[in-house]
């Protein structure tokens, strides 16, 4: 890695080693120049990731802490919010919000109940009121309606497959990322070429053609490739115009799209924007 890809950076872009992809803990990536700058204030204390627009605000807390919306700080979990709990309720830190794997959240008191039997065997999430029943199986398994158990996928249902048909375990229902589901035999075909480069999903009949691009990229109609957003299309932007990648079409969740004027050429602003803002 070189340049911005070296300073406080954990991993850089192999094709552009001067661009950082993952910053070190306590640092956040700046999309404009792919550099890492330091978090501060509430963005540091028990914080895993700070806000790129406001590095003094936390965006994601460490395990055992919850994000307080009022000042974007991290509050320590307690009681039921700690025991077998991944994340607690910021307003009620003694209540769990998300339980650890193998446990289910009981809404009555915010506690985590352990999964058992069919709810524990190859099961990702069980029913908190009947913990012997699985609700969501692990990858490579399918949920049976009859007894709420998880059955292992086989054949086409196992090869590069995220979830198979519980009645026909050799048929895939959802492929892994980078693969597309074929209708004819319910197998997963690998995406290639334009269907693999910065692409979330490709065409199963034409795996070299993308049908959905990664965030920060736009799908071109002519060759079904993904073009990178630039300029205003990259700054706080999730999807840009494929014909004019400097124009933003959809902003990230923390922004709204608004019509610019001669005094300001930014297309995305924070929710408390400087001028009149409106959703497109």
Coordinates of C-alpha atoms in Angstrom, one line a residue:
X1 CA 0.0 0.0 0.0
X2 CA 1.1 3.6 -0.7
X3 CA 0.0 7.1 0.1
X4 CA -3.5 7.2 1.6
X5 CA -3.6 3.4 1.4
X6 CA -0.7 3.3 4.0
X7 CA -1.5 5.9 6.6
X8 CA -3.7 4.5 9.4
X9 CA -5.0 2.0 6.9
X10 CA -5.6 -1.8 7.4
X11 CA -6.2 -2.8 3.8
X12 CA -5.8 -0.9 0.5
X13 CA -7.2 -1.4 -3.0
X14 CA -5.0 -4.0 -4.8
X15 CA -5.6 -2.2 -8.1
X16 CA -5.1 1.3 -6.6
X17 CA -2.8 0.8 -3.6
X18 CA -2.9 4.6 -2.8
X19 CA -6.6 4.2 -1.9
X20 CA -7.6 2.8 1.5
X21 CA -10.4 0.2 1.7
X22 CA -10.5 -0.4 5.5
X23 CA -9.2 2.0 8.1
X24 CA -7.6 1.1 11.4
X25 CA -9.7 1.2 14.6
X26 CA -10.4 4.8 15.6
X27 CA -10.2 6.1 12.1
X28 CA -12.8 6.6 9.4
X29 CA -12.5 6.5 5.6
X30 CA -13.0 9.8 3.7
X31 CA -14.8 8.9 0.4
X32 CA -13.5 12.0 -1.4
X33 CA -9.9 10.9 -1.4
X34 CA -10.0 7.4 0.2
X35 CA -7.9 8.5 3.1
X36 CA -8.3 7.7 6.8
X37 CA -8.7 10.4 9.4
X38 CA -9.0 10.1 13.2
X39 CA -12.2 9.9 15.2
X40 CA -12.7 12.3 18.1
X41 CA -14.9 12.9 21.1
X42 CA -17.9 10.5 21.2
X43 CA -16.5 8.9 18.1
X44 CA -13.6 7.4 20.2
X45 CA -15.1 6.4 23.6
X46 CA -16.2 2.8 23.4
X47 CA -16.8 3.4 19.7
X48 CA -16.0 0.9 16.9
X49 CA -16.7 3.3 14.0
X50 CA -17.3 7.0 13.9
X51 CA -19.3 9.2 11.5
X52 CA -17.4 10.1 8.3
X53 CA -19.1 13.4 8.1
X54 CA -18.8 14.2 11.9
X55 CA -15.8 12.2 13.4
X56 CA -16.9 13.4 16.9
X57 CA -20.0 11.3 16.6
X58 CA -20.0 7.5 17.0
X59 CA -21.7 5.5 14.2
X60 CA -21.2 2.0 15.7
X61 CA -20.4 1.0 19.3
X62 CA -18.3 -1.8 20.6
X63 CA -20.0 -5.0 21.8
X64 CA -21.6 -4.4 25.2
X65 CA -22.4 -0.8 24.4
X66 CA -25.4 0.9 22.6
X67 CA -25.5 4.0 20.5
X68 CA -27.4 6.9 22.1
X69 CA -29.2 8.9 19.3
X70 CA -29.3 12.1 21.3
X71 CA -25.5 12.8 21.3
X72 CA -24.2 9.8 19.3
X73 CA -22.3 8.4 22.3
X74 CA -21.9 4.9 23.5
X75 CA -23.7 3.8 26.7
X76 CA -22.7 0.6 28.6
X77 CA -25.2 -2.3 28.6
X78 CA -26.3 -3.7 32.0
X79 CA -28.4 -6.6 33.4
X80 CA -30.3 -8.4 30.6
X81 CA -28.5 -6.1 28.2
X82 CA -25.2 -7.9 29.0
X83 CA -26.1 -11.6 29.6
X84 CA -25.7 -13.5 26.3
X85 CA -26.5 -10.2 24.6
X86 CA -24.7 -8.6 21.6
X87 CA -26.3 -5.2 21.7
X88 CA -28.6 -3.6 24.2
X89 CA -31.3 -0.9 24.0
X90 CA -29.7 2.5 24.3
X91 CA -32.7 4.0 26.1
X92 CA -33.0 0.9 28.4
X93 CA -29.5 -0.5 28.7
X94 CA -30.7 -3.3 31.0
X95 CA -32.7 -4.7 28.1
X96 CA -31.1 -6.6 25.2
X97 CA -31.8 -5.6 21.6
X98 CA -29.8 -8.3 19.7
X99 CA -28.9 -11.6 21.3
X100 CA -25.7 -13.7 20.7
X101 CA -25.9 -16.6 18.2
X102 CA -27.7 -19.6 19.8
X103 CA -30.0 -17.3 21.8
X104 CA -33.4 -15.6 21.2
X105 CA -34.7 -12.3 22.4
X106 CA -37.6 -12.3 24.8
X107 CA -39.5 -9.1 24.2
X108 CA -41.3 -9.1 27.6
X109 CA -38.2 -8.3 29.6
X110 CA -35.4 -7.9 27.0
X111 CA -33.6 -11.1 28.1
X112 CA -31.9 -13.8 25.9
X113 CA -33.2 -17.3 26.1
X114 CA -31.0 -20.2 25.0
X115 CA -32.1 -22.2 21.9
X116 CA -32.5 -26.0 22.5
X117 CA -33.2 -29.1 20.4
X118 CA -34.2 -28.3 16.8
X119 CA -33.8 -24.7 17.8
X120 CA -30.1 -25.2 18.5
X121 CA -29.0 -27.9 15.9
X122 CA -27.6 -26.1 12.8
X123 CA -30.0 -23.2 13.7
X124 CA -29.1 -19.5 13.5
X125 CA -32.2 -18.2 15.3
X126 CA -34.8 -19.9 17.4
X127 CA -38.3 -18.9 18.7
X128 CA -37.8 -17.3 22.1
X129 CA -41.2 -18.6 23.4
X130 CA -40.6 -22.1 22.0
X131 CA -36.8 -22.3 21.9
X132 CA -36.9 -25.9 20.6
X133 CA -38.2 -24.5 17.3
X134 CA -35.9 -23.0 14.7
X135 CA -36.8 -19.8 12.9
X136 CA -33.7 -19.4 10.7
X137 CA -31.1 -22.0 9.8
X138 CA -27.4 -21.7 9.4
X139 CA -26.0 -21.3 5.9
X140 CA -26.1 -24.5 3.9
X141 CA -29.3 -25.7 5.7
X142 CA -33.0 -25.3 5.1
X143 CA -35.9 -24.9 7.5
X144 CA -38.5 -27.7 7.6
X145 CA -42.1 -26.5 8.3
X146 CA -43.2 -29.8 9.8
X147 CA -41.0 -29.8 12.9
X148 CA -39.0 -26.5 12.6
X149 CA -35.7 -28.4 12.2
X150 CA -32.8 -27.7 9.9
X151 CA -32.0 -30.1 7.1
X152 CA -28.7 -30.1 5.3
X153 CA -28.5 -28.9 1.7
X154 CA -27.0 -31.4 -0.9
X155 CA -25.9 -31.4 -4.5
X156 CA -26.9 -28.1 -6.3
X157 CA -28.4 -27.0 -3.0
X158 CA -25.0 -27.1 -1.3
X159 CA -22.5 -26.0 -4.0
X160 CA -22.1 -22.2 -3.7
X161 CA -25.6 -22.0 -2.2
X162 CA -26.7 -19.9 0.7
X163 CA -30.1 -21.6 1.2
X164 CA -31.8 -24.6 -0.4
X165 CA -35.3 -25.9 -0.7
X166 CA -36.3 -27.8 2.5
X167 CA -38.4 -30.3 0.4
X168 CA -35.8 -30.7 -2.3
X169 CA -32.4 -30.2 -0.6
X170 CA -30.5 -30.6 -3.9
X171 CA -32.2 -27.5 -5.3
X172 CA -30.7 -24.1 -4.3
X173 CA -33.1 -21.3 -3.4
X174 CA -30.5 -18.5 -2.8
X175 CA -26.9 -18.4 -4.1
X176 CA -23.8 -17.0 -2.4
X177 CA -22.6 -13.6 -3.3
X178 CA -20.9 -13.6 -6.7
X179 CA -23.2 -16.4 -8.0
X180 CA -26.6 -16.4 -9.8
X181 CA -29.4 -18.9 -9.5
X182 CA -30.3 -20.9 -12.7
X183 CA -34.0 -21.7 -13.0
X184 CA -33.5 -24.9 -15.1
X185 CA -31.7 -26.9 -12.4
X186 CA -31.6 -24.6 -9.4
X187 CA -27.9 -24.6 -9.4
X188 CA -25.5 -21.6 -8.8
X189 CA -23.4 -20.3 -11.7
X190 CA -20.4 -18.1 -11.0
X191 CA -20.5 -14.4 -12.2
X192 CA -17.7 -13.5 -14.5
X193 CA -16.4 -10.4 -16.3
X194 CA -18.7 -7.4 -16.0
X195 CA -21.0 -9.7 -13.8
X196 CA -18.2 -10.0 -11.2
X197 CA -16.5 -6.7 -11.1
X198 CA -18.1 -4.4 -8.5
X199 CA -21.3 -6.3 -9.0
X200 CA -23.7 -7.6 -6.4
X201 CA -25.8 -9.9 -8.7
X202 CA -25.3 -11.1 -12.3
X203 CA -27.6 -12.6 -14.9
X204 CA -27.7 -16.4 -14.5
X205 CA -28.1 -16.9 -18.3
X206 CA -25.4 -14.3 -19.0
X207 CA -23.1 -14.4 -16.0
X208 CA -20.7 -11.8 -17.5
X209 CA -23.5 -9.2 -17.3
X210 CA -24.3 -7.5 -14.1
X211 CA -27.9 -6.8 -13.0
X212 CA -27.2 -5.0 -9.7
X213 CA -24.0 -3.1 -8.8
X214 CA -22.2 -2.5 -5.5
X215 CA -22.9 0.7 -3.5
X216 CA -21.0 3.6 -5.1
X217 CA -21.4 2.2 -8.6
X218 CA -24.0 2.5 -11.4
X219 CA -25.2 -0.1 -13.9
X220 CA -24.6 0.7 -17.6
X221 CA -27.3 -0.3 -19.9
X222 CA -25.1 -0.9 -23.0
X223 CA -22.7 -3.6 -21.6
X224 CA -24.2 -4.3 -18.1
X225 CA -21.0 -3.2 -16.4
X226 CA -20.6 -1.2 -13.2
X227 CA -19.2 2.3 -13.5
X228 CA -17.8 4.1 -10.4
X229 CA -19.6 7.2 -9.1
X230 CA -17.4 10.3 -9.1
X231 CA -17.6 13.9 -8.0
X232 CA -21.1 14.8 -6.5
X233 CA -22.1 11.2 -7.5
X234 CA -19.6 9.8 -5.0
X235 CA -19.8 12.3 -2.1
X236 CA -22.4 10.7 0.3
X237 CA -23.9 9.0 -2.7
X238 CA -25.1 5.3 -2.9
X239 CA -26.2 5.2 -6.6
X240 CA -25.2 7.6 -9.3
X241 CA -26.3 8.2 -13.0
X242 CA -24.6 5.6 -15.2
X243 CA -24.5 8.0 -18.1
X244 CA -23.2 10.9 -15.9
X245 CA -21.6 9.3 -12.8
X246 CA -20.9 12.8 -11.3
X247 CA -24.7 13.1 -10.7
X248 CA -26.2 11.4 -7.7
X249 CA -29.5 9.5 -7.9
X250 CA -29.8 8.0 -4.4
X251 CA -28.0 9.3 -1.4
X252 CA -26.8 7.2 1.6
X253 CA -29.3 6.9 4.5
X254 CA -27.9 9.8 6.4
X255 CA -28.4 12.3 3.5
X256 CA -31.2 13.7 1.4
X257 CA -31.0 14.6 -2.2
X258 CA -31.8 18.3 -3.0
X259 CA -31.6 20.7 -5.9
X260 CA -28.4 22.6 -5.8
X261 CA -28.0 26.4 -6.5
X262 CA -25.3 28.6 -7.8
X263 CA -23.8 29.0 -4.3
X264 CA -23.5 25.3 -3.4
X265 CA -22.7 22.4 -5.8
X266 CA -23.1 19.6 -3.2
X267 CA -26.0 17.2 -4.0
X268 CA -26.1 15.5 -0.7
X269 CA -26.3 17.2 2.7
X270 CA -26.9 16.0 6.3
X271 CA -30.5 15.7 7.5
X272 CA -30.1 19.1 9.2
X273 CA -29.0 20.6 5.8
X274 CA -27.8 24.1 5.2
X275 CA -30.6 24.9 2.8
X276 CA -34.1 23.7 1.8
X277 CA -33.9 20.0 1.2
X278 CA -36.3 17.5 -0.3
X279 CA -36.5 13.8 -1.1
X280 CA -36.4 13.0 -4.8

